[in-house]
PDB file of C-alpha atoms in Angstrom:
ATOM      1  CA  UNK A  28       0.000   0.000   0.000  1.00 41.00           C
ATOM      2  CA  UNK A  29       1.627   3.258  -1.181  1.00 44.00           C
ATOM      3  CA  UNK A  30       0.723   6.297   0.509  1.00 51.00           C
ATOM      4  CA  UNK A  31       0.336   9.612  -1.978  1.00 54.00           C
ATOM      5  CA  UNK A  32       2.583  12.470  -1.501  1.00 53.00           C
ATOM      6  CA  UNK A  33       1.762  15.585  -1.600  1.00 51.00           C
ATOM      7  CA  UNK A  34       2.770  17.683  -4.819  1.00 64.00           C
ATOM      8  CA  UNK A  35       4.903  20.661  -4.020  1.00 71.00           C
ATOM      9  CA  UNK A  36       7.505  21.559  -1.427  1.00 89.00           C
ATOM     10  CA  UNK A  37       5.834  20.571   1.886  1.00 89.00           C
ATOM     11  CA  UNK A  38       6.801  22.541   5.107  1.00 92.00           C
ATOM     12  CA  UNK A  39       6.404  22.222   8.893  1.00 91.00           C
ATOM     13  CA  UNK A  40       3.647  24.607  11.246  1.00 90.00           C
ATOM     14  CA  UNK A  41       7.106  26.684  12.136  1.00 91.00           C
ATOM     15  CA  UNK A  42       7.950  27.420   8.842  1.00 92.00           C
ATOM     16  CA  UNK A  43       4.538  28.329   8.101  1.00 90.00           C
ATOM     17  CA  UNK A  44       4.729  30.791  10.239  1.00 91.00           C
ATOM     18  CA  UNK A  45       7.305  32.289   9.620  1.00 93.00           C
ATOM     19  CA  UNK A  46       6.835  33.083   5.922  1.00 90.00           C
ATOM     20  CA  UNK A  47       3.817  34.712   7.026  1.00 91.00           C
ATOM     21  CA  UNK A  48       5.229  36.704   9.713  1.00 93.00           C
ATOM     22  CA  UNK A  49       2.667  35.015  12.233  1.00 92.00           C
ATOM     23  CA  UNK A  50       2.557  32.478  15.178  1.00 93.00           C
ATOM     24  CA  UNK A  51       2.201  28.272  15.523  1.00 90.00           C
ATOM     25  CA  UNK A  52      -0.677  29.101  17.091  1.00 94.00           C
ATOM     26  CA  UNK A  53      -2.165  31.453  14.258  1.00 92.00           C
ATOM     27  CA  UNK A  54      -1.346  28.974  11.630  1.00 91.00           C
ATOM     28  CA  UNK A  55      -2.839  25.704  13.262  1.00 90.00           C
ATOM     29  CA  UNK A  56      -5.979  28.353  13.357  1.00 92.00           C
ATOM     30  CA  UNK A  57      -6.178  28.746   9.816  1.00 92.00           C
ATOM     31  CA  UNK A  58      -5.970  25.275   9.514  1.00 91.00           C
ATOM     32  CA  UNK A  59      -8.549  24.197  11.505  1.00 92.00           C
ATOM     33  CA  UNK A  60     -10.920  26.840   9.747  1.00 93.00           C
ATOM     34  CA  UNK A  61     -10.332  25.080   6.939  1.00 92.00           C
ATOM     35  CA  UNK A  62      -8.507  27.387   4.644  1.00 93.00           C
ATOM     36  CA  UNK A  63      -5.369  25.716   4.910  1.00 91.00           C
ATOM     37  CA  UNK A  64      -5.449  22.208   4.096  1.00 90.00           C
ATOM     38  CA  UNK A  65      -2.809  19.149   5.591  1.00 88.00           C
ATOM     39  CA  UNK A  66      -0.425  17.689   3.076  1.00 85.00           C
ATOM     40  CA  UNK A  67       0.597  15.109   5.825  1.00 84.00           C
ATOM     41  CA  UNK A  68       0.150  15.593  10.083  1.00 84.00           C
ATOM     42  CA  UNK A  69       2.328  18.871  10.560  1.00 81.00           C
ATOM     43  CA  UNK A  70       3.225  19.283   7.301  1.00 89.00           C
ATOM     44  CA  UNK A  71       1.362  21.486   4.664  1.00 91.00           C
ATOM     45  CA  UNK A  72       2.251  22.396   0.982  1.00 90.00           C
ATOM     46  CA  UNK A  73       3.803  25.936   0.456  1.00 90.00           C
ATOM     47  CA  UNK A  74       0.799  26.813  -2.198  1.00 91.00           C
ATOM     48  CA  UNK A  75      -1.703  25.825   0.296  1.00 92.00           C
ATOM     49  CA  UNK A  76      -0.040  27.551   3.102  1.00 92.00           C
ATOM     50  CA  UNK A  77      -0.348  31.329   0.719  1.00 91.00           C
ATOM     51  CA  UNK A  78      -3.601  30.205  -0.715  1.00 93.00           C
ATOM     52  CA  UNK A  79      -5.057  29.768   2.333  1.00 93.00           C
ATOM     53  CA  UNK A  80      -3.396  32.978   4.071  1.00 92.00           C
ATOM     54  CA  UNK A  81      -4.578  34.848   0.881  1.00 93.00           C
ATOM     55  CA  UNK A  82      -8.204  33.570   0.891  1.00 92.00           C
ATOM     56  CA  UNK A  83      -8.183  34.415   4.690  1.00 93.00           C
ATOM     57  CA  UNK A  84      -7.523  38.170   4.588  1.00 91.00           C
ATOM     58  CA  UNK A  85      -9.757  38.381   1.398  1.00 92.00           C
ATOM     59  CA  UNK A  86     -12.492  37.345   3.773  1.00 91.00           C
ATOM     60  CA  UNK A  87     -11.436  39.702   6.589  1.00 90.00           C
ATOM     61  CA  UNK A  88     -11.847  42.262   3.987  1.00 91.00           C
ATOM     62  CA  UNK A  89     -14.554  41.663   2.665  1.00 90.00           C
ATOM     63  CA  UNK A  90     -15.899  41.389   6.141  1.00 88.00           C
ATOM     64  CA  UNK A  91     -14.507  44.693   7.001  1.00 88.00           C
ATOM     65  CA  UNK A  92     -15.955  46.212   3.996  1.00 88.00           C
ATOM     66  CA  UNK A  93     -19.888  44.953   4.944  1.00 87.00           C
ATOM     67  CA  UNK A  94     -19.558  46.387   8.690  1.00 88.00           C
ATOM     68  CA  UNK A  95     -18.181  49.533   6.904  1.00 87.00           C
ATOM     69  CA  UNK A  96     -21.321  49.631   4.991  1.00 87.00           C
ATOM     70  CA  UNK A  97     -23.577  48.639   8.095  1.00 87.00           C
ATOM     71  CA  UNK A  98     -21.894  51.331   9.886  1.00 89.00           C
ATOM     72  CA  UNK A  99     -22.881  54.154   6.966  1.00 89.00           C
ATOM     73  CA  UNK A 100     -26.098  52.866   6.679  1.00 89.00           C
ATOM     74  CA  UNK A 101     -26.796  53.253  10.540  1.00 89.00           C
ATOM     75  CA  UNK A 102     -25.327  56.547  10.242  1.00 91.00           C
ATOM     76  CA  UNK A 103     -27.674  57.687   7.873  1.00 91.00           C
ATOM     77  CA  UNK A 104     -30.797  56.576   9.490  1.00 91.00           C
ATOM     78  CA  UNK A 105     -29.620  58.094  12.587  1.00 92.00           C
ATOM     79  CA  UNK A 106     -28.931  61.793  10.930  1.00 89.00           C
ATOM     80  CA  UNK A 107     -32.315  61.046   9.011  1.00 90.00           C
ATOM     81  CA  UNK A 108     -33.875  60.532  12.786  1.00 91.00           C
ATOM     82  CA  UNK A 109     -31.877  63.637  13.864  1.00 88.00           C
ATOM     83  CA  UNK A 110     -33.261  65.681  10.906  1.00 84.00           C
ATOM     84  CA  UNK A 111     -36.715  64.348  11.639  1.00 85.00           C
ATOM     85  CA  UNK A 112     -36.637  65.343  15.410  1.00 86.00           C
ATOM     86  CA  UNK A 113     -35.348  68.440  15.008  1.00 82.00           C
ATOM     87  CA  UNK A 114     -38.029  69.373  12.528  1.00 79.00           C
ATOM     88  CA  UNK A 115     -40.983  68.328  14.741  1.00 81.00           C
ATOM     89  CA  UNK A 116     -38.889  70.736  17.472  1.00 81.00           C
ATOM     90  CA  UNK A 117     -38.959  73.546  15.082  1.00 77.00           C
ATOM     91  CA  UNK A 118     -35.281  74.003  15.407  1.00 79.00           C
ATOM     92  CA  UNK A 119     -35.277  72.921  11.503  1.00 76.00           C
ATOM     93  CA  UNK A 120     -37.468  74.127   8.670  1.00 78.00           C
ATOM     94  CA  UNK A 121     -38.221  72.516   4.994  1.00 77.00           C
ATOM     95  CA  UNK A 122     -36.528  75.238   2.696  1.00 75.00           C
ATOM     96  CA  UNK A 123     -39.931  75.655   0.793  1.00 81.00           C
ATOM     97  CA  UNK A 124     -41.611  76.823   4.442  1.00 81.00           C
ATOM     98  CA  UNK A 125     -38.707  79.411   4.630  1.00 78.00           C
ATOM     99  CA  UNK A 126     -38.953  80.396   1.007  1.00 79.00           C
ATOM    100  CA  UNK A 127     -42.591  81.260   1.349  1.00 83.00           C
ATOM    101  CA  UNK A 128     -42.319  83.061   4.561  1.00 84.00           C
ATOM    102  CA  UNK A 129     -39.722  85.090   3.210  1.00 82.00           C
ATOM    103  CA  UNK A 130     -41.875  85.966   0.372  1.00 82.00           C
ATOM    104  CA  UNK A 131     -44.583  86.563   2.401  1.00 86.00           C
ATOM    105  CA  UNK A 132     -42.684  89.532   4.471  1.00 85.00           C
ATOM    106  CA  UNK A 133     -41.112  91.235   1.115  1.00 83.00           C
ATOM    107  CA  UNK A 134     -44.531  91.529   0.127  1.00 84.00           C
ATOM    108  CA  UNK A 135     -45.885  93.189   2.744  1.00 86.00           C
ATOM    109  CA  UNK A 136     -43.013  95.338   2.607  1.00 86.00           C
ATOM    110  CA  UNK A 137     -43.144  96.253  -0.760  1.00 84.00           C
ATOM    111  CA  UNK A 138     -46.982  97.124  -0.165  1.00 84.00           C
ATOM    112  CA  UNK A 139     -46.083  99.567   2.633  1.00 83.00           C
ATOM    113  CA  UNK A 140     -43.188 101.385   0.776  1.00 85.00           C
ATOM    114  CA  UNK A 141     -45.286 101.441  -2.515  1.00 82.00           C
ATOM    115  CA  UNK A 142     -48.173 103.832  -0.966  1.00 83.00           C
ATOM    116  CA  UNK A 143     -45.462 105.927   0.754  1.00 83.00           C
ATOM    117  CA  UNK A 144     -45.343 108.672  -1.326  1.00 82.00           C
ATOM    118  CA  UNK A 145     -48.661 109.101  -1.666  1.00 81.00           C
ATOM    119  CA  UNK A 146     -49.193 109.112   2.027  1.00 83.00           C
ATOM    120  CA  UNK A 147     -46.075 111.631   2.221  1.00 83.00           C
ATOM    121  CA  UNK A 148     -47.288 114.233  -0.565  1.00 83.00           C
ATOM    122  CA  UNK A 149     -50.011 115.449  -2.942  1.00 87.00           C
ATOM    123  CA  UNK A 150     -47.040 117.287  -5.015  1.00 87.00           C
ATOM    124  CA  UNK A 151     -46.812 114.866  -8.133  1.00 89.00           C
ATOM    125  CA  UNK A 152     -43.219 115.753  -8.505  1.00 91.00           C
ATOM    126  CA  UNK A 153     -42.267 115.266  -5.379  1.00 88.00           C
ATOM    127  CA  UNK A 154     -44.021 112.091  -5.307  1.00 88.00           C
ATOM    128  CA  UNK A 155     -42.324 110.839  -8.521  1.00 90.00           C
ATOM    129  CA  UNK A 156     -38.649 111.389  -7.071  1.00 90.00           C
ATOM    130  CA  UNK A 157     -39.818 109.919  -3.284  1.00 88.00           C
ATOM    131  CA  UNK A 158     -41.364 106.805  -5.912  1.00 87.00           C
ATOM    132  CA  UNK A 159     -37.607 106.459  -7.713  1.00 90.00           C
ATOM    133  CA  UNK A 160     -35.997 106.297  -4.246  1.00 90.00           C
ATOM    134  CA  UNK A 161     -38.231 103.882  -3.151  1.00 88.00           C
ATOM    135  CA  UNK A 162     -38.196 101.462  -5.988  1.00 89.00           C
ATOM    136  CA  UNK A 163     -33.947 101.881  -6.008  1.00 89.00           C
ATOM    137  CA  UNK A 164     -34.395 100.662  -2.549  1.00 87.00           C
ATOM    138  CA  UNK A 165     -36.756  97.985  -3.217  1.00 86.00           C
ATOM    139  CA  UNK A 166     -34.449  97.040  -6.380  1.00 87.00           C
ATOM    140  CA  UNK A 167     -31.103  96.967  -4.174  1.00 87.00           C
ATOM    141  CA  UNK A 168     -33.032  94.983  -1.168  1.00 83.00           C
ATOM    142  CA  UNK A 169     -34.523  92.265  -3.582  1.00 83.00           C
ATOM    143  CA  UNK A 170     -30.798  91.812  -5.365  1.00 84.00           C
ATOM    144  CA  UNK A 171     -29.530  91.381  -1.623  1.00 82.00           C
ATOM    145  CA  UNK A 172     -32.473  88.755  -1.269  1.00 79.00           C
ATOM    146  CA  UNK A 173     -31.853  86.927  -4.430  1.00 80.00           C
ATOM    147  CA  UNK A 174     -27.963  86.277  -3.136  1.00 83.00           C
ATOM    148  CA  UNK A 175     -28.816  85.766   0.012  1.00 78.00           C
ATOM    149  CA  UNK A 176     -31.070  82.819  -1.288  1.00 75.00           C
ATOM    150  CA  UNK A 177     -28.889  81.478  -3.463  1.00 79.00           C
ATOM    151  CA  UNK A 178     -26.264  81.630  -0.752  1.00 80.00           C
ATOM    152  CA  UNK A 179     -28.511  79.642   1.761  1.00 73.00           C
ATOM    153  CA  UNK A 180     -29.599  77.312  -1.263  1.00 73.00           C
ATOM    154  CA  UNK A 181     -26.087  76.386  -1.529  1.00 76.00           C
ATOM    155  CA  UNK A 182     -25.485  75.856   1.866  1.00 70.00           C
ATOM    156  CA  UNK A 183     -23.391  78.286   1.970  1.00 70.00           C
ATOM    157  CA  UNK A 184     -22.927  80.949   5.666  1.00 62.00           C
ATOM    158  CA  UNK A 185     -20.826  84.036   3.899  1.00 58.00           C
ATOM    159  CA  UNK A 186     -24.017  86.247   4.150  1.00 55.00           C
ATOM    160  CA  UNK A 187     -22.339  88.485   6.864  1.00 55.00           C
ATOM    161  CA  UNK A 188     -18.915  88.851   5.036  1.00 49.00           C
ATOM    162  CA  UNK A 189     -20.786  89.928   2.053  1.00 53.00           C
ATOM    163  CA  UNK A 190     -22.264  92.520   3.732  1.00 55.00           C
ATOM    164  CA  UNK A 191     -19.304  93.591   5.289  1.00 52.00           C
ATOM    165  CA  UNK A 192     -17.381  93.917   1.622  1.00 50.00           C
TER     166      UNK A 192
END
């Protein structure tokens, strides 16, 4: 009865270990996970010994990469939560609300500065320069709006330094 040998170079547990940098004790673990297989009791081929080290880290990687992903995802449910809660608190509001609230005031603004004049004077030319200063006002406030929006659209604080150019 002939018993098979193993193709390849064979080597001990020790050496094993020592090409990859590791312990006995690390080694027989692999083994006994099954992604190092026996050539012969203590012995083990040198392509099984890097095949198996290989196809160990690849699954600790991919491991690492699906709790990576678990971790994001649980992130973002808890910010979503966050978001949520501080809406219902009022701390937050939807852009849209803001929008509208904001258009809301500039009208009634614009209404009270619009029958100015004519509450000021009855003297038509008067009334017509008081009517250009207004509307130069109104003009320069709703430019100062429209950047300001687009500023806050974009998520973007620099209002103040803006002004302060």
């Amino acid at each position: 009865m002939s018993t098979s040998r193993p193709r390849g170079q064979t080597i001990t547990v020790s050496q094993a270990a020592a090409l990859l940098g590791r312990s006995d004790r690390w080694v027989q673990g692999l083994v006994k996970a099954g992604y190092i297989e026996r050539a012969n009791r203590g012995e083990y081929t040198l392509v099984a010994v890097i095949r198996g080290a290989l196809a160990y880290y690849e699954d600790q990687i991919t491991k690492n990469n699906k709790a990576a992903a678990a971790t994001r995802a649980s992130e973002a449910r808890t910010r979503e939560i966050e978001l949520r809660i501080q809406e219902r608190s009022r701390e937050l509001i939807a852009m849209e609300d803001a929008r509208a609230v904001i258009g809301e005031m500039a009208a009634l603004v614009r209404a009270e500065l619009a029958g100015l004049a004519a509450r000021y004077t009855r003297d038509m030319e008067a009334r017509r320069v008081l009517e250009e200063v207004i509307d130069g006002s109104l003009q320069r406030i709703a430019g100062g709006a429209d950047k300001a929006g687009a500023a806050l659209g974009a998520g973007r604080g620099d209002l103040e330094a803006e002004r302060e150019a």
